[in-house]
Structures are given as C-alpha cells and as structure tokens.
PDB file of C-alpha atoms in Angstrom:
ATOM      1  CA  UNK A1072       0.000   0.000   0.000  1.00  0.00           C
ATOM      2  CA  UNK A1073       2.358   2.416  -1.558  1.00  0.00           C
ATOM      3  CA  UNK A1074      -0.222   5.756  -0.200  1.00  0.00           C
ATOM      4  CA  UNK A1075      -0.379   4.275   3.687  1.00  0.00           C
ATOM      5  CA  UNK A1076       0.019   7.426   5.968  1.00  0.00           C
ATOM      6  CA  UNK A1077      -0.975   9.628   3.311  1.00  0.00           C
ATOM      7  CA  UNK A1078      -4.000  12.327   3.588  1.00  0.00           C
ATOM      8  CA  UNK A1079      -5.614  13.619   1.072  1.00  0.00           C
ATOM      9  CA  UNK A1080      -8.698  16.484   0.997  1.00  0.00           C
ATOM     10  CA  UNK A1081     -11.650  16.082  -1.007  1.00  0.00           C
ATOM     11  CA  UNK A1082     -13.609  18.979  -1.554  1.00  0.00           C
ATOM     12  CA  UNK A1083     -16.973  18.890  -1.753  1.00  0.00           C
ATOM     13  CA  UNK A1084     -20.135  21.142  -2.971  1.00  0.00           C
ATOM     14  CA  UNK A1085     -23.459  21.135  -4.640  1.00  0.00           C
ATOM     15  CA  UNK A1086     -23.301  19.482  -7.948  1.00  0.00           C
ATOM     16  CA  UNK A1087     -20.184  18.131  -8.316  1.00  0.00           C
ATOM     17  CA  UNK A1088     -19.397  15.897 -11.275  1.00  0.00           C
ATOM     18  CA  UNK A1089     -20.027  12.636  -9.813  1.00  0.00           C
ATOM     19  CA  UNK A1090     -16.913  10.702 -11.062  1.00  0.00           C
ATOM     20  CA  UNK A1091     -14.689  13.265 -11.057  1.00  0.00           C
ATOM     21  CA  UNK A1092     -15.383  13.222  -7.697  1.00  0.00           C
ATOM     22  CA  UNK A1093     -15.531   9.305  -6.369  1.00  0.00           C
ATOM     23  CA  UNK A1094     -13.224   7.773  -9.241  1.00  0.00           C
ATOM     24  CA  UNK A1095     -10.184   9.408  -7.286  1.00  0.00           C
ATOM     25  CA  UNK A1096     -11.460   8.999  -3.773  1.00  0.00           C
ATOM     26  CA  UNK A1097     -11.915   5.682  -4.127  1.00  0.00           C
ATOM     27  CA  UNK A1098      -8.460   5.189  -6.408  1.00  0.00           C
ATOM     28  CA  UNK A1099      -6.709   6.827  -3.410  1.00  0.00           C
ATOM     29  CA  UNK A1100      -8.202   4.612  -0.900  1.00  0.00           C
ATOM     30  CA  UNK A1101      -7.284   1.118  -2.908  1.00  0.00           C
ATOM     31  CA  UNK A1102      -3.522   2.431  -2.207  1.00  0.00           C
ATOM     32  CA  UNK A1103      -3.997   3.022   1.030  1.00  0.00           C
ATOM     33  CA  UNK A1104      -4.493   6.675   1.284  1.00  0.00           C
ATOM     34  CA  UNK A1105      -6.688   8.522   4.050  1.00  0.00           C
ATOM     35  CA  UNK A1106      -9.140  10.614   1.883  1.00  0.00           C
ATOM     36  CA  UNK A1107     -11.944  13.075   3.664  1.00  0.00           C
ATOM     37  CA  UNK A1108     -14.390  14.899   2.121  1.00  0.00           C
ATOM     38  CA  UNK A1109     -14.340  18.410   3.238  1.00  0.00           C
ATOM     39  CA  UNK A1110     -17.502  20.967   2.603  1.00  0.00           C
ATOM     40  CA  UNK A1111     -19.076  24.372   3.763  1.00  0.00           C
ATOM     41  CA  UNK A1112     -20.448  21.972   6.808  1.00  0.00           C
ATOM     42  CA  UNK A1113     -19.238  18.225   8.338  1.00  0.00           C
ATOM     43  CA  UNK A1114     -22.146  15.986   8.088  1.00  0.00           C
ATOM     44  CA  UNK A1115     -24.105  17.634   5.305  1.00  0.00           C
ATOM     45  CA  UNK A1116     -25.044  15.326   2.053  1.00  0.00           C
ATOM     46  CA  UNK A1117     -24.259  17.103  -1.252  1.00  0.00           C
ATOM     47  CA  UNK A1118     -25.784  15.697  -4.332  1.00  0.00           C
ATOM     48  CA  UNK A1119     -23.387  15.233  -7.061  1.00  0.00           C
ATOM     49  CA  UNK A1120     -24.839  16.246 -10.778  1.00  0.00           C
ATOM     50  CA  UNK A1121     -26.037  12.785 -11.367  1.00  0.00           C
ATOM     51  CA  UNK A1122     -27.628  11.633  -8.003  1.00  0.00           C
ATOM     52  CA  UNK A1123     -24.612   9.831  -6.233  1.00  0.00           C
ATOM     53  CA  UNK A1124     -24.377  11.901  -2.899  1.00  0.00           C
ATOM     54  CA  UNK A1125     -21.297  12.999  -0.876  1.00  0.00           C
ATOM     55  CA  UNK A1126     -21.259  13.782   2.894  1.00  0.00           C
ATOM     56  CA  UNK A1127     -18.527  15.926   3.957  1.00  0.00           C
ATOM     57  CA  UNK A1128     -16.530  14.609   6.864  1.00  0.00           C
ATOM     58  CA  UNK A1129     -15.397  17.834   7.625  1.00  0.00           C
ATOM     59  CA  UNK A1130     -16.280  21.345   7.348  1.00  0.00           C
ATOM     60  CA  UNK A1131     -13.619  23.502   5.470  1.00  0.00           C
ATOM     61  CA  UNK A1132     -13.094  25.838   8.947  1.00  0.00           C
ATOM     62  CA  UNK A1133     -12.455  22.370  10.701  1.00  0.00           C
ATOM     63  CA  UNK A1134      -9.117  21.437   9.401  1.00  0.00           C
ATOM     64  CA  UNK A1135      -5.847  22.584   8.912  1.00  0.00           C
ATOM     65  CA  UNK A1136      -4.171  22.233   5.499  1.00  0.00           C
ATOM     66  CA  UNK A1137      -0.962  21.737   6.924  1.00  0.00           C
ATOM     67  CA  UNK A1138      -2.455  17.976   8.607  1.00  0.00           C
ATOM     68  CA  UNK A1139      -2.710  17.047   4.734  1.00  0.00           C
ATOM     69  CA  UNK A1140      -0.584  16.088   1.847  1.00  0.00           C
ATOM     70  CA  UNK A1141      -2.707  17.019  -1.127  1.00  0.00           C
ATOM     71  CA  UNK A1142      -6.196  18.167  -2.511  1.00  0.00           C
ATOM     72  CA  UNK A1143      -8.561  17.122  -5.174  1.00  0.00           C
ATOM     73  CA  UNK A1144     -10.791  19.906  -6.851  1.00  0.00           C
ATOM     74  CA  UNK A1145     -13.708  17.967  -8.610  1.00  0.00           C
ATOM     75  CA  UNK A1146     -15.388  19.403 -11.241  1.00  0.00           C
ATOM     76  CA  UNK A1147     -19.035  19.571 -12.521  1.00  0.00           C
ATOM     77  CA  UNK A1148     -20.562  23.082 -11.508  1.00  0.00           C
ATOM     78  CA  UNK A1149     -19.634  22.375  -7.723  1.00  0.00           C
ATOM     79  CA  UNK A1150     -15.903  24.744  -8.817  1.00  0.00           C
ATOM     80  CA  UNK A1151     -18.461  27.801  -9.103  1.00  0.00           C
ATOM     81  CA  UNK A1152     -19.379  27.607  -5.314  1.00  0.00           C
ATOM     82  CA  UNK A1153     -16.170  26.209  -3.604  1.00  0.00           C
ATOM     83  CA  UNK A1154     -14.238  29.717  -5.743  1.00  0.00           C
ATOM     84  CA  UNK A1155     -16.585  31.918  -3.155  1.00  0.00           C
ATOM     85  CA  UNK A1156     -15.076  30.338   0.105  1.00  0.00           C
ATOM     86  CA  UNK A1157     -11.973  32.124   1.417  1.00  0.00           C
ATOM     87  CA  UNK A1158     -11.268  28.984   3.532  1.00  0.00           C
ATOM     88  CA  UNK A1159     -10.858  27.031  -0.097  1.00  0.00           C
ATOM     89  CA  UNK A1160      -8.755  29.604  -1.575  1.00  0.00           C
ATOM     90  CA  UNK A1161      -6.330  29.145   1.657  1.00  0.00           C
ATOM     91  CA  UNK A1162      -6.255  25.746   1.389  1.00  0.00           C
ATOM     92  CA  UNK A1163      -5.190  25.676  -2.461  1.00  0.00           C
ATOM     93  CA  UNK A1164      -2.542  27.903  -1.560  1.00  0.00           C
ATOM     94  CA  UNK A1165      -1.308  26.373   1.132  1.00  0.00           C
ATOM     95  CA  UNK A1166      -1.073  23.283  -0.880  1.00  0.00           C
ATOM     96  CA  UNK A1167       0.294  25.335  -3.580  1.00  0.00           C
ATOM     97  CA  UNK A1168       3.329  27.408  -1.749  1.00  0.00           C
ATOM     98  CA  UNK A1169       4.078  24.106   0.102  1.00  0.00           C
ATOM     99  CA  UNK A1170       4.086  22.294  -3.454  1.00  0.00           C
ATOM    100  CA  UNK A1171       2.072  19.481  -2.365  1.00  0.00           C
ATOM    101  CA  UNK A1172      -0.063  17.886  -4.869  1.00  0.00           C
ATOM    102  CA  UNK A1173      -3.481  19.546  -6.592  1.00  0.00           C
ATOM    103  CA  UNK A1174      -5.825  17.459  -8.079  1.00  0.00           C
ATOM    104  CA  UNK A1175      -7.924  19.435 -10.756  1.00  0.00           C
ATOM    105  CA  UNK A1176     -10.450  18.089 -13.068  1.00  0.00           C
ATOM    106  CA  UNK A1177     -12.653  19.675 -16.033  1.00  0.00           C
ATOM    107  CA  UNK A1178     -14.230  23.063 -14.315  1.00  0.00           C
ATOM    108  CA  UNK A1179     -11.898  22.543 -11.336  1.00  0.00           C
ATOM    109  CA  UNK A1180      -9.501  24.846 -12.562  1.00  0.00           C
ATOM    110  CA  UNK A1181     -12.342  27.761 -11.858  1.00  0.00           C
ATOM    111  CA  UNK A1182     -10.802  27.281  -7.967  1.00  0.00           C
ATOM    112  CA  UNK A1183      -7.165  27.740  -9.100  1.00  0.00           C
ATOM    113  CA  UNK A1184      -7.858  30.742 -10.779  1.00  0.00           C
ATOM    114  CA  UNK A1185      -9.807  32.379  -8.064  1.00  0.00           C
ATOM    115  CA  UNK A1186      -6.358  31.012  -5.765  1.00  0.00           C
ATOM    116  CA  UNK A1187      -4.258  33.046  -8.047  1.00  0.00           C
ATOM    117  CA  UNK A1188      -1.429  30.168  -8.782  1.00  0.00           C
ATOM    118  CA  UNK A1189      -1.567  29.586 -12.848  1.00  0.00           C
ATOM    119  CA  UNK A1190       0.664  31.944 -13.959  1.00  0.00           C
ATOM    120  CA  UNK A1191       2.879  30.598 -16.249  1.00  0.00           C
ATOM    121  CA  UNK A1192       1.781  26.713 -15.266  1.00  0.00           C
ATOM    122  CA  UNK A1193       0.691  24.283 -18.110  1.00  0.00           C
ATOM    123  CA  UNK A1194      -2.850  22.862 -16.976  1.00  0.00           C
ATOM    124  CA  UNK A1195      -5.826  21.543 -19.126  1.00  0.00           C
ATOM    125  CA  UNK A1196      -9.254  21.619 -18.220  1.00  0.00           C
ATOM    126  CA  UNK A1197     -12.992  20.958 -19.647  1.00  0.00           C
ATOM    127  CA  UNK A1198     -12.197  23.186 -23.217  1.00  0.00           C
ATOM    128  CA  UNK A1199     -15.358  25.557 -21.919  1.00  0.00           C
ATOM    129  CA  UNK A1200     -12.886  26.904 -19.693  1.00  0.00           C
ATOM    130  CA  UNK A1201     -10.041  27.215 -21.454  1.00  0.00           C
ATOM    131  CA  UNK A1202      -9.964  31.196 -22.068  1.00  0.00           C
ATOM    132  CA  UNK A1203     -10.500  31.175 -18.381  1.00  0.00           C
ATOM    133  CA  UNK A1204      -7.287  29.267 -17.818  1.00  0.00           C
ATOM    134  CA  UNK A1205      -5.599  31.600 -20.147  1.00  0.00           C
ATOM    135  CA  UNK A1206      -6.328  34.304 -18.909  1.00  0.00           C
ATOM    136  CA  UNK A1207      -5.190  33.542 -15.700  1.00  0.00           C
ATOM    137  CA  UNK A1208      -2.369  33.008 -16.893  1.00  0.00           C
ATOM    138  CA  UNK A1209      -1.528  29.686 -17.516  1.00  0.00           C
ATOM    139  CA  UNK A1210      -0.330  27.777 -21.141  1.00  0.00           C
ATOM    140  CA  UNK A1211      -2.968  25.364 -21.665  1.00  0.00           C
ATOM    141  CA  UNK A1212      -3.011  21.895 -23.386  1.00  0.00           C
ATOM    142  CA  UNK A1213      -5.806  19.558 -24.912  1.00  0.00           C
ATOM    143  CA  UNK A1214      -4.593  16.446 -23.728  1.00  0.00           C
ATOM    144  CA  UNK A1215      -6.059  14.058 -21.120  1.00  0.00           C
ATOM    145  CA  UNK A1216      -3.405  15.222 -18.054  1.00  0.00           C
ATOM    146  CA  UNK A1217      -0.791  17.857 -17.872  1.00  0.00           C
ATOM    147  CA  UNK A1218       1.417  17.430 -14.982  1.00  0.00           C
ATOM    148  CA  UNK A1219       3.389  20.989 -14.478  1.00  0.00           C
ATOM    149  CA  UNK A1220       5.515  20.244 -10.955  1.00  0.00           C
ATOM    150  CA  UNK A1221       2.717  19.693  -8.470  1.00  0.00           C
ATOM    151  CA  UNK A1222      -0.328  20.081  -9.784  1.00  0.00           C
ATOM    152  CA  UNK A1223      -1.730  17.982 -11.926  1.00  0.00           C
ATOM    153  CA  UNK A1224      -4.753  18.773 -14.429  1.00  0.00           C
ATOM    154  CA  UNK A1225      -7.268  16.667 -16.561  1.00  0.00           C
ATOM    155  CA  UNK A1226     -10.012  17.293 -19.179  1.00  0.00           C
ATOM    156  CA  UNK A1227     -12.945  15.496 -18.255  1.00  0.00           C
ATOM    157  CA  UNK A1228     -14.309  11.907 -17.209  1.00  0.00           C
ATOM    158  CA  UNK A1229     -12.993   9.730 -19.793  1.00  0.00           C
ATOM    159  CA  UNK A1230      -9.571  11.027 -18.622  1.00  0.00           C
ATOM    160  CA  UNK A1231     -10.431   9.414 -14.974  1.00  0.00           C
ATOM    161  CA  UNK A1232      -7.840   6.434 -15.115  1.00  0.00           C
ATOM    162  CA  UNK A1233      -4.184   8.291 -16.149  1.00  0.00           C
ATOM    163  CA  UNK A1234      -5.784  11.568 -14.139  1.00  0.00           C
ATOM    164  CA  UNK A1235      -5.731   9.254 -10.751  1.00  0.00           C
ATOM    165  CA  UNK A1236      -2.935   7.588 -11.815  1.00  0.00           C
ATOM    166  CA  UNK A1237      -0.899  10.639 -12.181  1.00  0.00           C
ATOM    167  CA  UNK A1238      -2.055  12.169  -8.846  1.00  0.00           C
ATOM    168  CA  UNK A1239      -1.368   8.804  -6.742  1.00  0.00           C
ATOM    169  CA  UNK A1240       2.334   8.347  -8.947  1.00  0.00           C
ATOM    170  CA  UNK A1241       2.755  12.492  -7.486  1.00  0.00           C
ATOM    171  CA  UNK A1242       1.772  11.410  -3.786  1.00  0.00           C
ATOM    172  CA  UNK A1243       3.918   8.267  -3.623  1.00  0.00           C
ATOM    173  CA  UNK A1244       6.922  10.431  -4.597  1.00  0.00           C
TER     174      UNK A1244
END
C-alpha cells in the first residue's frame, strides 16, 4: 500500500461531477491513502450532478491544510461555489506554496484561478474553460493530463484512469 500514511482532501459542494469526484477517492483509498471529504459543513449530504451523494466529513473551517498532503478539486458546476469560500482559496494555496499535490479536473480549474497560482503553469481543463485558464495566466493543453511540478490537471471523465494515476504516482513520490 504504496499511499499508507498519506492524507488527502476532497472537496466537496453542490453538484459536483459525480466521477470526477468518487473515481479518485476511491483510487486513493485502494492504495492506502486517508481521503476526507471536506464541505461548507461536516455531516451535510451534497448531491453530485447525477444523483450519487457525498457527505462531507469535515467542514472547510475544521481542518488545517498543513495535517494534509494534497487536494482534489472535482469538477461539474460544484468549482463555481467552492471559488466563493476564502477557507478554499487558503487551502489551495497552502497546498500550492508548500508544493504538495493539486488534483484538478474539467471546471476545477475555476478554484485555481480564483487562488491566483496559474501563472505561467501548463494545466488543461474541460475546453469551456479554457480562455479562463488563459487568462489567468496559464499555457494550456488539450490532452487528457498535464502534470506541471505539483499540480496535476485533466479534461474530463474519460480522462479518470491516467488523471488518478498521475495524482497517486505524485503522492507516492
């Protein structure tokens, strides 16, 4: 179990995209990885966009980035809400400054603008936000992952498998 000891933060919101969400979580946990799902409250159900629900474990004002050794970013339209909570934007740039690894997936990347830390990073995304990522800053690729240092970015669901791959490959190191 190559991710034992390991802790990784989920977040979580209001219409997330449903695999972009559990396919990692769960890819995570098979290595042995510690995973919790952190939202605006612990204990509250979030519906993903497709009817699989999430509870968050944790609120975001309950934990302390530092505890943790990555964070995932799922997309769907769930990106739109997390952007709006200062705690969020902390936490991704805590993770970022301490170059531990970011997860980011389709709309995801909607968060890492609003942290401020794609300037002059390659990153893909869902193509619908790709003038987003741009303009942020970053140089951005239409391929299923981009791995620029830490963070590491993928299109959409069919990009799942080398997406988690990459990420757990990232947290092993």
């Amino acid at each position: 179990m190559r991710l034992e000891g390991k802790k990784v933060i989920q977040l979580v919101s209001k219409d997330f995209e449903d695999l972009e969400l559990w396919y990692p979580v769960l890819r995570l946990q098979e290595e042995g990885a510690t995973v919790h799902l952190v939202g605006e409250k612990a204990g509250e159900e979030h519906p993903g966009k497709y009817g699989v629900p999430a509870t968050a474990d944790y609120a975001f004002e309950d934990i302390n980035p530092a505890d943790y050794d990555g964070i995932l970013v799922p997309g769907g339209w769930s990106p739109d809400k997390l952007r709006r909570y200062d705690k969020v934007i902390e936490m991704v740039q805590h993770m970022d400054n301490e170059r531990k690894p970011i997860g980011q997936i389709c709309h995801a990347g909607w968060v890492l603008i609003s942290a401020n830390i794609l300037k002059g990073r390659k990153v893909t995304s869902t193509p619908g936000i790709k003038d987003d990522m741009m303009n942020a800053g970053a140089e951005w690729f239409d391929e299923a992952v981009v791995q620029d240092e830490h963070i590491v970015s993928a299109r959409r669901p069919p990009d799942l498998p080398p997406y988690a791959k990459a990420f757990a490959d990232l947290l092993a190191d």
